[in-house]
Coordinates of C-alpha atoms (C1' of nucleotides) in Angstrom, one line a residue:
Chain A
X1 CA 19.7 -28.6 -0.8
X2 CA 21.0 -25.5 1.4
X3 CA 20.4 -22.4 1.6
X4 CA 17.5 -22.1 0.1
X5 CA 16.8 -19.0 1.5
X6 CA 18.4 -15.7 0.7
X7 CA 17.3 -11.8 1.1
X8 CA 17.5 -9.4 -2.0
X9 CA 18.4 -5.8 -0.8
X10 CA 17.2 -2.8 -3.5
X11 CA 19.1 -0.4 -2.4
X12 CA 17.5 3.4 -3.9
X13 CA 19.3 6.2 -3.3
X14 CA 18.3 10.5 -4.1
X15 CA 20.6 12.7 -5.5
X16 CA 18.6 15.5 -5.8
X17 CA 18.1 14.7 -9.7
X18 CA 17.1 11.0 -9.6
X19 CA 16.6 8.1 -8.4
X20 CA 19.4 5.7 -8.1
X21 CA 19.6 1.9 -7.2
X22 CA 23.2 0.2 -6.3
X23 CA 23.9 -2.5 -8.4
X24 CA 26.9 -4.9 -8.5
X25 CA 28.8 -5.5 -11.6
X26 CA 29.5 -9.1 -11.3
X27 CA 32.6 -9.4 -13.8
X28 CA 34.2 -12.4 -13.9
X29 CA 37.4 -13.1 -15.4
X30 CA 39.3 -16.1 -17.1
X31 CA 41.6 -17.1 -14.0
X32 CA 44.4 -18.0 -16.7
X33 CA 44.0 -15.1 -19.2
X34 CA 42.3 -12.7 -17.5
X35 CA 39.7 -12.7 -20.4
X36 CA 35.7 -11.0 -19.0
X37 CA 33.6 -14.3 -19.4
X38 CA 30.8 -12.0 -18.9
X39 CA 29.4 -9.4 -17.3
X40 CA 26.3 -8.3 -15.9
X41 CA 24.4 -6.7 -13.5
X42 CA 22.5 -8.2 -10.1
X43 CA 20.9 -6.4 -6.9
X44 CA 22.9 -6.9 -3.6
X45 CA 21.6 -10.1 -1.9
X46 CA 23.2 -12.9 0.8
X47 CA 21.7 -16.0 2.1
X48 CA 20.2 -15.8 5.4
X49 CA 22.0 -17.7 8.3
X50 CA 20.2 -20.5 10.8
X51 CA 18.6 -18.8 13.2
X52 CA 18.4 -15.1 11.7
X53 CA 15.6 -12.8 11.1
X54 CA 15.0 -12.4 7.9
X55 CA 15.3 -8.5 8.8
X56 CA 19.1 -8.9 10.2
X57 CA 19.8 -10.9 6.8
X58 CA 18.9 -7.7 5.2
X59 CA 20.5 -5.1 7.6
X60 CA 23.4 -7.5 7.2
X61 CA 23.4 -7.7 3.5
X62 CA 23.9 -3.6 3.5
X63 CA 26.2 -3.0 5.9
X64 CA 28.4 -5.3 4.4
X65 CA 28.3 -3.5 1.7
X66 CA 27.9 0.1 2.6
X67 CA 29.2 -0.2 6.6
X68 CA 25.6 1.8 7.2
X69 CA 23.7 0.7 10.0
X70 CA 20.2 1.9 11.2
X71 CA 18.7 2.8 7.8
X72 CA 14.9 2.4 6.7
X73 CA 14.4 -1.3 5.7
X74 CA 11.5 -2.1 4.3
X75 CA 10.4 -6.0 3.3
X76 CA 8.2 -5.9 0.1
X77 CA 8.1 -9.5 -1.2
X78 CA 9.2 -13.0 -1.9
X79 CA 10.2 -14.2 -5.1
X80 CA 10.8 -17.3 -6.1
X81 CA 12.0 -17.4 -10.1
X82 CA 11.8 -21.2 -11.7
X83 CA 13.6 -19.8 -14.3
X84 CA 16.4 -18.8 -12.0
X85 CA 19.9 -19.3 -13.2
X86 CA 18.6 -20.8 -16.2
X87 CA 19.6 -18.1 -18.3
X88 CA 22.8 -18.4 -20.9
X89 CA 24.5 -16.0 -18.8
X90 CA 24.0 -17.1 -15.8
X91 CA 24.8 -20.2 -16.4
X92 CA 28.3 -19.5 -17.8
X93 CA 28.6 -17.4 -14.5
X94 CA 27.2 -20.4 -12.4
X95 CA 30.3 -22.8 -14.4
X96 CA 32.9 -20.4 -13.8
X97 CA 32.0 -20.0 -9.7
X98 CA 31.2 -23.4 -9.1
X99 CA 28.3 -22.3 -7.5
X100 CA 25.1 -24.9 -6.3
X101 CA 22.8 -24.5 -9.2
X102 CA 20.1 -25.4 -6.8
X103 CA 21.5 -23.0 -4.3
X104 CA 18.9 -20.2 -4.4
X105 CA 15.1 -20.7 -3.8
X106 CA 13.5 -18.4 -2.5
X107 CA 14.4 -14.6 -1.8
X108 CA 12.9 -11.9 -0.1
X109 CA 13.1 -8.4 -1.5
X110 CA 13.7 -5.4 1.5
X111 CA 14.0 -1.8 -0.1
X112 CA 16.0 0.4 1.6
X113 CA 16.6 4.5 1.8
X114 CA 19.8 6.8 1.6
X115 CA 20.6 10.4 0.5
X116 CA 23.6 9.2 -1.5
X117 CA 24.7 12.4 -0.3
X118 CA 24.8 10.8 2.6
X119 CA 27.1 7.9 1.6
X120 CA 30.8 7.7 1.5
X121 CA 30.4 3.5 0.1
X122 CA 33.0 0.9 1.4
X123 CA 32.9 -1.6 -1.7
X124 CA 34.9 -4.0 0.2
X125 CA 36.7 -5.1 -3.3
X126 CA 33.3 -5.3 -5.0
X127 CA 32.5 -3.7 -8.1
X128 CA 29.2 -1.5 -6.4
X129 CA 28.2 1.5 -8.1
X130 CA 24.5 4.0 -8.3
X131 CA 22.6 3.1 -11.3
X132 CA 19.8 5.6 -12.1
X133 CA 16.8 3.6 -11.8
X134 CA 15.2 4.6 -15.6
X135 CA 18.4 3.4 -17.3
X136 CA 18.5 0.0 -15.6
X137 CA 17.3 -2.4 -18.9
X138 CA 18.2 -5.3 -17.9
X139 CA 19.7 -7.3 -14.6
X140 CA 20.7 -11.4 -13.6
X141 CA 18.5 -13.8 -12.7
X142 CA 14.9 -11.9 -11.6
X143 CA 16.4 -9.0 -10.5
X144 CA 14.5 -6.8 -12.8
X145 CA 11.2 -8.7 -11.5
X146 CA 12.1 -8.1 -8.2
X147 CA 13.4 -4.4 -8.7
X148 CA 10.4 -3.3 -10.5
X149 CA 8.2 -4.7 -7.7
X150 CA 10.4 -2.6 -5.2
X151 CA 9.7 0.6 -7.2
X152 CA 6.0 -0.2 -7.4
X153 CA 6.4 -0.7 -3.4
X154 CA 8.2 2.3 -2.5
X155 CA 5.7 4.4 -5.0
X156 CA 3.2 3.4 -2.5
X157 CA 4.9 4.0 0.6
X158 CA 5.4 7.4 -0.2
X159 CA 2.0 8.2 -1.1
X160 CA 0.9 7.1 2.4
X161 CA 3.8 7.2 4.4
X162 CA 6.3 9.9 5.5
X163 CA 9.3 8.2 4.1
X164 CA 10.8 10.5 1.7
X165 CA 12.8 11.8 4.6
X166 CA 15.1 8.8 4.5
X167 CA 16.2 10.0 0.9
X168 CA 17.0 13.2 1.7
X169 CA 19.7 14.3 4.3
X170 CA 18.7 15.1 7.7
X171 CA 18.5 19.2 6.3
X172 CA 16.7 19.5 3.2
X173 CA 14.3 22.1 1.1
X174 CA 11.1 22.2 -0.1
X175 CA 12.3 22.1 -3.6
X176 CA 14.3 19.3 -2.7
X177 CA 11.5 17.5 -1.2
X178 CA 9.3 18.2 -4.4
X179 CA 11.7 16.9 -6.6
X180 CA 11.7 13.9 -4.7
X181 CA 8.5 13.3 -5.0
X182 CA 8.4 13.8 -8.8
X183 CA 11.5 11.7 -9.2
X184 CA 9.8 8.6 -7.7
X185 CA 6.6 8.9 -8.3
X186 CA 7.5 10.2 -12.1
X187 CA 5.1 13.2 -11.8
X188 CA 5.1 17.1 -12.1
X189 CA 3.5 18.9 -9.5
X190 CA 2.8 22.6 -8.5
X191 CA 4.7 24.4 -6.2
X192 CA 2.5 26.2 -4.6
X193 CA 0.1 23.3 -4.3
X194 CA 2.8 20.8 -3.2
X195 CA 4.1 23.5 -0.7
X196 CA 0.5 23.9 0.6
X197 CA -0.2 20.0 0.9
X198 CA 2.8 19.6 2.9
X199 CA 2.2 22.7 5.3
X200 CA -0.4 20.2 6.6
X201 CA 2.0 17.9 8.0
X202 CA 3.1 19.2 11.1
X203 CA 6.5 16.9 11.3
X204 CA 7.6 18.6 8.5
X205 CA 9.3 21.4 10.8
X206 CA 10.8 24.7 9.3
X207 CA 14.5 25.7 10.8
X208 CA 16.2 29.2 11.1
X209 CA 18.4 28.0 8.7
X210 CA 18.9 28.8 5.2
X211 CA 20.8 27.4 2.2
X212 CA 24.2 28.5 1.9
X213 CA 26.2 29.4 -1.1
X214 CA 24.2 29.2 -3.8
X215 CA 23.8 31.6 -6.5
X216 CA 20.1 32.7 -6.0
X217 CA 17.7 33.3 -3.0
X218 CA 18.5 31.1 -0.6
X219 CA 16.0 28.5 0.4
X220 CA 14.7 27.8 3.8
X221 CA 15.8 24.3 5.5
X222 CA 13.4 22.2 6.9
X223 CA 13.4 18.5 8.8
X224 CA 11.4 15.6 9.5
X225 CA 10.7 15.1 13.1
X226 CA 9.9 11.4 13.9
X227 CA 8.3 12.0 17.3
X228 CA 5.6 15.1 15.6
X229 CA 5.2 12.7 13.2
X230 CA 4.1 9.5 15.9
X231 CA 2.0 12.0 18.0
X232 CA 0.1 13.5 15.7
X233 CA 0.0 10.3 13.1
X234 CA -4.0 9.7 12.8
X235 CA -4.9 6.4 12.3
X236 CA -4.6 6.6 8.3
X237 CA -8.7 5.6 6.8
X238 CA -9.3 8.0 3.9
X239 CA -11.7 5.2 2.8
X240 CA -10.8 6.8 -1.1
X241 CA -12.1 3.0 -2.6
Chain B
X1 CA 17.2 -29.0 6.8
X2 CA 15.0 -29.9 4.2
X3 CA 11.6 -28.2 3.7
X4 CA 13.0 -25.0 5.0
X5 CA 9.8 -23.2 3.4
X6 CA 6.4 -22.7 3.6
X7 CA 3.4 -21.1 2.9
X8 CA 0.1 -20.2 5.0
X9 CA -3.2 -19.2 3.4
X10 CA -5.1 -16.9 5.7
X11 CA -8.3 -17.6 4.2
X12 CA -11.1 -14.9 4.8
X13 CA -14.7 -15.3 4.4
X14 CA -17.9 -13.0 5.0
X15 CA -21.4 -13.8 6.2
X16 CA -23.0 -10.4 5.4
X17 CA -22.3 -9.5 8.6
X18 CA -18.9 -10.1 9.5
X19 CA -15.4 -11.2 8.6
X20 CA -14.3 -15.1 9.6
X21 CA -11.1 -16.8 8.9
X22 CA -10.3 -20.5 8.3
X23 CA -8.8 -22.0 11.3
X24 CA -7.8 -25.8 11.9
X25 CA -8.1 -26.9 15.5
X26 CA -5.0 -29.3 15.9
X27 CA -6.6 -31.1 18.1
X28 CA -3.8 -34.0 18.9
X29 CA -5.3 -37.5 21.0
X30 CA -3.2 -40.2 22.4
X31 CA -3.3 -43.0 20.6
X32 CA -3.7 -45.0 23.8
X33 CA -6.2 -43.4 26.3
X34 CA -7.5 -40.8 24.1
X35 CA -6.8 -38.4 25.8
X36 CA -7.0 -34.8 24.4
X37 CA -3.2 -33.7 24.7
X38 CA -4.1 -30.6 23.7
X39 CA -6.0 -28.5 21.0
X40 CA -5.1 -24.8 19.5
X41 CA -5.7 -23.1 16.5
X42 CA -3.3 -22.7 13.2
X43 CA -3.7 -20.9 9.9
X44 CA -3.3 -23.4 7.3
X45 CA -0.2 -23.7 5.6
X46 CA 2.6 -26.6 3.7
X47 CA 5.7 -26.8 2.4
X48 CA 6.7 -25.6 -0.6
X49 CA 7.5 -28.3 -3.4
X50 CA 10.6 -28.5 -5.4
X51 CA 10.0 -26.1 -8.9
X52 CA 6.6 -25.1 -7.6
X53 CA 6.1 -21.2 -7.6
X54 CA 5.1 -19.7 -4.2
X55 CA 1.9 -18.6 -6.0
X56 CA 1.1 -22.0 -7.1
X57 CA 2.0 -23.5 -3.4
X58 CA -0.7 -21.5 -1.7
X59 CA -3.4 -22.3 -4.1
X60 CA -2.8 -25.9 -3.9
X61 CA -2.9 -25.4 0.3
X62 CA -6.4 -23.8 -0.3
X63 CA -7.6 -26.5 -3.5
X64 CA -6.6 -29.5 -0.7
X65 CA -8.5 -27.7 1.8
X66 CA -11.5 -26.4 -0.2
X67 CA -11.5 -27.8 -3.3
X68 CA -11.6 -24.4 -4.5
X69 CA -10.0 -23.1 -7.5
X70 CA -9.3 -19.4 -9.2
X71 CA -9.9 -17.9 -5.9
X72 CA -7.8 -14.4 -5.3
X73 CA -4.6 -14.6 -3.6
X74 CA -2.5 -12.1 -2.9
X75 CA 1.3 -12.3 -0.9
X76 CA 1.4 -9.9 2.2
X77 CA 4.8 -10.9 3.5
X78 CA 7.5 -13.3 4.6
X79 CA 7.7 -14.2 8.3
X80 CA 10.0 -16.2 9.9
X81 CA 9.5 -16.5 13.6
X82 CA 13.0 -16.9 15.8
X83 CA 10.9 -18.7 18.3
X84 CA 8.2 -21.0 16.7
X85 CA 7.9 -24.0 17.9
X86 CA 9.1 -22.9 21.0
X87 CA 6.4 -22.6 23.5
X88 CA 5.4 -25.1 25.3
X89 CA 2.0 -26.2 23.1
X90 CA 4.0 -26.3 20.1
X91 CA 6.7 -28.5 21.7
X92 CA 4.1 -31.2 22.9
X93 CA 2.3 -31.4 19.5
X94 CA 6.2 -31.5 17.9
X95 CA 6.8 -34.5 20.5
X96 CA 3.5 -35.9 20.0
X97 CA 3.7 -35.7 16.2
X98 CA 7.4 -37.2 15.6
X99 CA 8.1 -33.4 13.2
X100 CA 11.7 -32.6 13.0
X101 CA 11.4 -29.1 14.9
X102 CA 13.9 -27.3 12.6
X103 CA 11.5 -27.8 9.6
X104 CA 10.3 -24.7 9.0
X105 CA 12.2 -21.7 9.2
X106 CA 10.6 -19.0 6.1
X107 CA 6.7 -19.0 5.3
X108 CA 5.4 -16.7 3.2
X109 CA 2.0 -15.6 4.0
X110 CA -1.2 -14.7 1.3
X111 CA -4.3 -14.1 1.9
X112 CA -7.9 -15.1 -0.2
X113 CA -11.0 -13.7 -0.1
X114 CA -14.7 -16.3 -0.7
X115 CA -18.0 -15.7 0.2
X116 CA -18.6 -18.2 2.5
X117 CA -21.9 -18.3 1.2
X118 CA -20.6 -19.6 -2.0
X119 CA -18.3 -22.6 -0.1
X120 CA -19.5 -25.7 0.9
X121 CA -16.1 -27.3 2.2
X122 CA -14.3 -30.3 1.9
X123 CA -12.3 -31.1 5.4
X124 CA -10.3 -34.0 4.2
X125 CA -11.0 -35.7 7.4
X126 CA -9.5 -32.4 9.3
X127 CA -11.1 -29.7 11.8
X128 CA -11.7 -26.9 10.1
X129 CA -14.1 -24.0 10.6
X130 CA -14.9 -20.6 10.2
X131 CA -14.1 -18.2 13.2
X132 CA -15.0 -14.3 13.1
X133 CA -11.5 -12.6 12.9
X134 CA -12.8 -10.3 15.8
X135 CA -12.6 -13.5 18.4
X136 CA -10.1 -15.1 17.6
X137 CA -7.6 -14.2 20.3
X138 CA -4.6 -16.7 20.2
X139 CA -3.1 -19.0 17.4
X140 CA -0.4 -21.1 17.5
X141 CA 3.4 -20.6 15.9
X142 CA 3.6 -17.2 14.7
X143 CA 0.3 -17.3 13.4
X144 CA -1.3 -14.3 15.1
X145 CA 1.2 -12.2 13.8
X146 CA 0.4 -13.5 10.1
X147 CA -3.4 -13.2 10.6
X148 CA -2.2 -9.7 11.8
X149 CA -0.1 -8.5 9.1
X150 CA -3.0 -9.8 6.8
X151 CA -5.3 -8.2 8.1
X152 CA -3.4 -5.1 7.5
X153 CA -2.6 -5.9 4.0
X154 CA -6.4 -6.7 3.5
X155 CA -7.9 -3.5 5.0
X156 CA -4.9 -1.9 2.6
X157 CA -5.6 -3.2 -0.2
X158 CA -9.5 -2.8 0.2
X159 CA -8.9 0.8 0.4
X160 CA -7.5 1.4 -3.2
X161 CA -8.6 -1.9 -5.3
X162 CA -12.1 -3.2 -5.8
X163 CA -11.4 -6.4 -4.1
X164 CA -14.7 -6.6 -2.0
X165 CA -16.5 -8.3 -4.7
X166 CA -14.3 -11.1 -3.6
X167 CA -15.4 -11.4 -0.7
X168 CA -19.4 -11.5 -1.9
X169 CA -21.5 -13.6 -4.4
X170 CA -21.7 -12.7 -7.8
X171 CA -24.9 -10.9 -7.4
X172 CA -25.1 -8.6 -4.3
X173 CA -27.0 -5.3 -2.9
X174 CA -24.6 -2.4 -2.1
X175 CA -26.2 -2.4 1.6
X176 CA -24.3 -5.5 1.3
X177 CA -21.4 -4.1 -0.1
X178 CA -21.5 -1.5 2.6
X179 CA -21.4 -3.8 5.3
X180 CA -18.6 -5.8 3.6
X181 CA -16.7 -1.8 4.2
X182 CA -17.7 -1.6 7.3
X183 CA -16.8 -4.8 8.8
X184 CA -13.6 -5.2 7.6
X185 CA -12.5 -1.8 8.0
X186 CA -14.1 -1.3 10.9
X187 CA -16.1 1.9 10.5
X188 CA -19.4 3.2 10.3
X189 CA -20.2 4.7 6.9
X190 CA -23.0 7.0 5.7
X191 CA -25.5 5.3 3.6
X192 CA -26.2 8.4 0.9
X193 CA -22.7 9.6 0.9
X194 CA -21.5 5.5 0.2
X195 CA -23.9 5.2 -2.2
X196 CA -22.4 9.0 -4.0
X197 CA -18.8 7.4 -3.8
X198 CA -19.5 3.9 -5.4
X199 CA -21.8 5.7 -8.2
X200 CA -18.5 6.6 -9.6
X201 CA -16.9 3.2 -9.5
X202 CA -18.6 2.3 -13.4
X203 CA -17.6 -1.5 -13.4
X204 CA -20.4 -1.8 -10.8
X205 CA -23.0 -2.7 -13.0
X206 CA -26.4 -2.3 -11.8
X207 CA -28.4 -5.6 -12.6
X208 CA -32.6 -5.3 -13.3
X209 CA -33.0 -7.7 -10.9
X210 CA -33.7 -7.6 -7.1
X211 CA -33.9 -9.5 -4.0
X212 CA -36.4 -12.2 -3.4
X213 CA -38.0 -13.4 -0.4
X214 CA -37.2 -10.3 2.0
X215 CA -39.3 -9.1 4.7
X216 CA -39.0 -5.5 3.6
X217 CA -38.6 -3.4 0.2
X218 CA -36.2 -5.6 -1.7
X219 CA -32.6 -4.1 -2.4
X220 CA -31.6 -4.1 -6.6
X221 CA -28.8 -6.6 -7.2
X222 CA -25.2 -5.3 -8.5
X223 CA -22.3 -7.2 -9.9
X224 CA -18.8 -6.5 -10.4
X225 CA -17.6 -6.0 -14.0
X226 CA -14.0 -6.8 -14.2
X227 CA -13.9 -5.7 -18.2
X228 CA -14.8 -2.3 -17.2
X229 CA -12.5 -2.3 -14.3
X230 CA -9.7 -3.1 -16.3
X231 CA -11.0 -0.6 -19.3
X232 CA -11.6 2.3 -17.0
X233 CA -9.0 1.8 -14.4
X234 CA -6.6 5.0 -14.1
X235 CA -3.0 4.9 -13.0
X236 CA -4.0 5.4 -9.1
X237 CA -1.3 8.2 -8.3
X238 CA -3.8 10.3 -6.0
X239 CA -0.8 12.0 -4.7
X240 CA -2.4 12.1 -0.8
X241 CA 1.1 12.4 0.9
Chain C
dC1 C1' -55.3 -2.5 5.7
dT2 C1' -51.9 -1.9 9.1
dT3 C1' -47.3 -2.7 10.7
dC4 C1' -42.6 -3.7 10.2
dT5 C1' -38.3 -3.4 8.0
dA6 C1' -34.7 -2.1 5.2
dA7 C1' -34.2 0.4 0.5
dG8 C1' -33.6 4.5 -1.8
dT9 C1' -32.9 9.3 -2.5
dG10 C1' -31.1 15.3 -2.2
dT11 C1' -29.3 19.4 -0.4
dA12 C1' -26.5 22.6 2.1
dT13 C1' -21.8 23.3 4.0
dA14 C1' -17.0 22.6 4.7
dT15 C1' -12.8 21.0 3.0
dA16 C1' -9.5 19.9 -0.4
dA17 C1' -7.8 20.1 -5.4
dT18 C1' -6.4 22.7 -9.1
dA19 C1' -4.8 26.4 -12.2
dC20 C1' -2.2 30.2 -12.4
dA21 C1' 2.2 34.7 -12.0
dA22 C1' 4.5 38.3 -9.7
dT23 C1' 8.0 39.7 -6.3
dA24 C1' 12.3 38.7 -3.5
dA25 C1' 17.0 37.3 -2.3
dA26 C1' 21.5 35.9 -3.3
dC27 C1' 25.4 35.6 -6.5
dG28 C1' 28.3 36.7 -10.5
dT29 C1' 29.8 39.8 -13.8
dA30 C1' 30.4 44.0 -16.4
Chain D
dT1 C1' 27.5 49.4 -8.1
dA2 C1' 24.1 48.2 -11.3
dC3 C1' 22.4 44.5 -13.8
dG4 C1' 21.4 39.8 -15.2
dT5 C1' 20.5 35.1 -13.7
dT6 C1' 18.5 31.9 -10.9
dT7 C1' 15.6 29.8 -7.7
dA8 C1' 12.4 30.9 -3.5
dT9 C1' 8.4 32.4 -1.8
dT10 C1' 3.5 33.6 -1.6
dG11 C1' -2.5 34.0 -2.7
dT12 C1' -6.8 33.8 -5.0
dA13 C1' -10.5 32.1 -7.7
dT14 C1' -12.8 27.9 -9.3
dT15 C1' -14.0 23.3 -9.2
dA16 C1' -14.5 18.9 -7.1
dT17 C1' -15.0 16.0 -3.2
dA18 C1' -16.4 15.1 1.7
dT19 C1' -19.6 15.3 5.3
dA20 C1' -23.9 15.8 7.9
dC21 C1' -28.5 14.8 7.9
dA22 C1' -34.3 12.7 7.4
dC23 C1' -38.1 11.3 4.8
dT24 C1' -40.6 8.3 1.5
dT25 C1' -41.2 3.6 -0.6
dA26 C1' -41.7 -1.4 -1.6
dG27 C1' -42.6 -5.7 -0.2
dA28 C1' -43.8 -9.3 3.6
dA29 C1' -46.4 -10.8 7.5
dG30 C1' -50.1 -10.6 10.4

DNA sequence: CTTCTAAGTGTATATAATACAATAAACGTA
DNA sequence: TACGTTTATTGTATTATATACACTTAGAAG
């Protein structure tokens, strides 16, 4: 009984409209024929190796896949499905691979941010593409457990943490940064209340830049500045029970 | 590399005036002399089984330690520490004990919440007591950085789900529940403007009943109503970037 | 009946949340 | 070059919530 052990990336990425999550099509063909015995949807995952952190497994799983280093991880679970590969499908995929049954365990979910603008992906042969996240229906194994629990995480961290920043790139508006906020959270909001809740923050800093190219006025760019943000972070205790 | 998982129950408890934790002093004697070889403190925690859930793991840790059943439990995070059973405590008590020292590589951490008023516990022959989370200062493995992390997740959690009652007797005066605030979030709250806030929590249910045997004017007994809660509970989306 | 102790309660002020609409800047096109 | 289209930007009035603060009351003990 190996590897009992593996990390679940859910990887959500902002393209200004929505909200997107990678997903890999795991097509598999008859070797002989070439016939699709199947094919489905999973979130990106990898066992972890003796003597890693279960944070490297996860910075590992996505740059495999994306050649991205250095973006937000964010650990928000561990999930352990007895059900597990004991679904019609997954069974036929588990024949055809000649995988361990027992292989998989446990897994622990990290979410992790990118502007997709961001992204030129290396698929490295795999068949990776963005998903937006209120059209996924259904995914293998507990992926759609796990996924929905990633959501429910990152709907949180954004209410109390400056992270939207990570899904938006390094130059972004204040429209930009509302619809983000909507997007995830699944909410309208003002503008001129949003824009006057955020003028509170003061790592949200304004640039003498504006849009370019666009066929209206031009919007003002603003950026997130990580050391504002550590200075003037106060220790967070709305005590809102 | 069998038993590759775990979990550890950080097991709070308050007195009414402060928060404890459930500790086990493994205390380790030769068989010989005995002689003390030595004696620390450790959350308590086991291995997974085969086809048991994670959820079901950590109550069954807390039944064989408390005979305690139903009590609330909540994941806060997977932890794997590159360097447990490294220092030198560990590696006597791994020598001492005959443990294979790769045994445990992943444990996932919860948390539970008693009144310790309402435990009488059953040791099973081992040390176990209550120590005020405030003192306790080192633990062995990892473990600090679980009861850490908990901590966190508790004073979290507290802050936007009515999971104090947990941590009182059925019956309880909101001085009480005050205190239960204060202590584990570490603050000093206004009694009128407490009192204004939890008026609009409605599943606190206001008993015509009140304390008995107090040296002073006797408080009115509350209770927690988890109908209402879950009749009267609105999607929490407060929006407080 | 006096003392001791914690329980219980209200008001004024400051801060934050919400609802709501007109003007400005860039581009494309006639 | 005038006009239409599109999105950006800005303020005020109202309501709700947060905070600061002190006296009276009920029971027990002596």
């Amino acid at each position: 009984m190996n590897n009992t052990i593996s990390v679940d990336c859910v990887i959500f990425g902002f393209d200004f409209e929505k909200l997107n999550v990678l997903l890999v099509d795991r097509e598999l063909k008859d070797e002989n024929n070439g016939e699709e015995l199947f094919s489905d949807l999973t979130l990106t995952g990898n066992h972890i190796f003796e003597n890693e952190s279960l944070e490297n497994a996860a910075a590992r799983v996505l740059f495999d896949l994306t050649g991205l280093e250095n973006i937000y991880l964010k650990q928000f679970g561990a999930f352990c499905d007895p059900g597990r590969l004991k679904r019609p499908n997954d069974q036929a995929w588990l024949r055809a691979s000649g995988r361990d049954p027992e292989s998989r365990i446990i897994s622990v979910g990290y979410y992790s941010l990118l502007a997709t603008e961001n992204v030129t992906l290396k698929w490295k042969g795999r068949n990776v593409k963005w998903y937006p996240v209120s059209e996924v229906k259904d995914l293998a194994f507990d992926h759609m457990v796990i996924l929905k629990s990633a959501l429910q995480a990152l709907r949180r961290e954004l209410l109390h943490e400056p992270i939207g920043f990570e899904l938006l790139p390094e130059k972004f508006t204040l429209s930009q940064l509302q619809k983000l906020y909507e997007v995830v959270l699944d909410v309208e909001l003002d503008k001129r209340n949003f824009r006057k809740k955020i003028a509170r923050m003061k790592y949200l800093i304004a640039l003498d830049e504006k849009q370019k190219g666009v066929a209206h006025k031009p919007a003002r760019l603003y950026m997130f500045s990580r050391e504002v943000y550590e200075k003037t972070r106060k220790e967070v205790l709305d005590f809102n029970i």
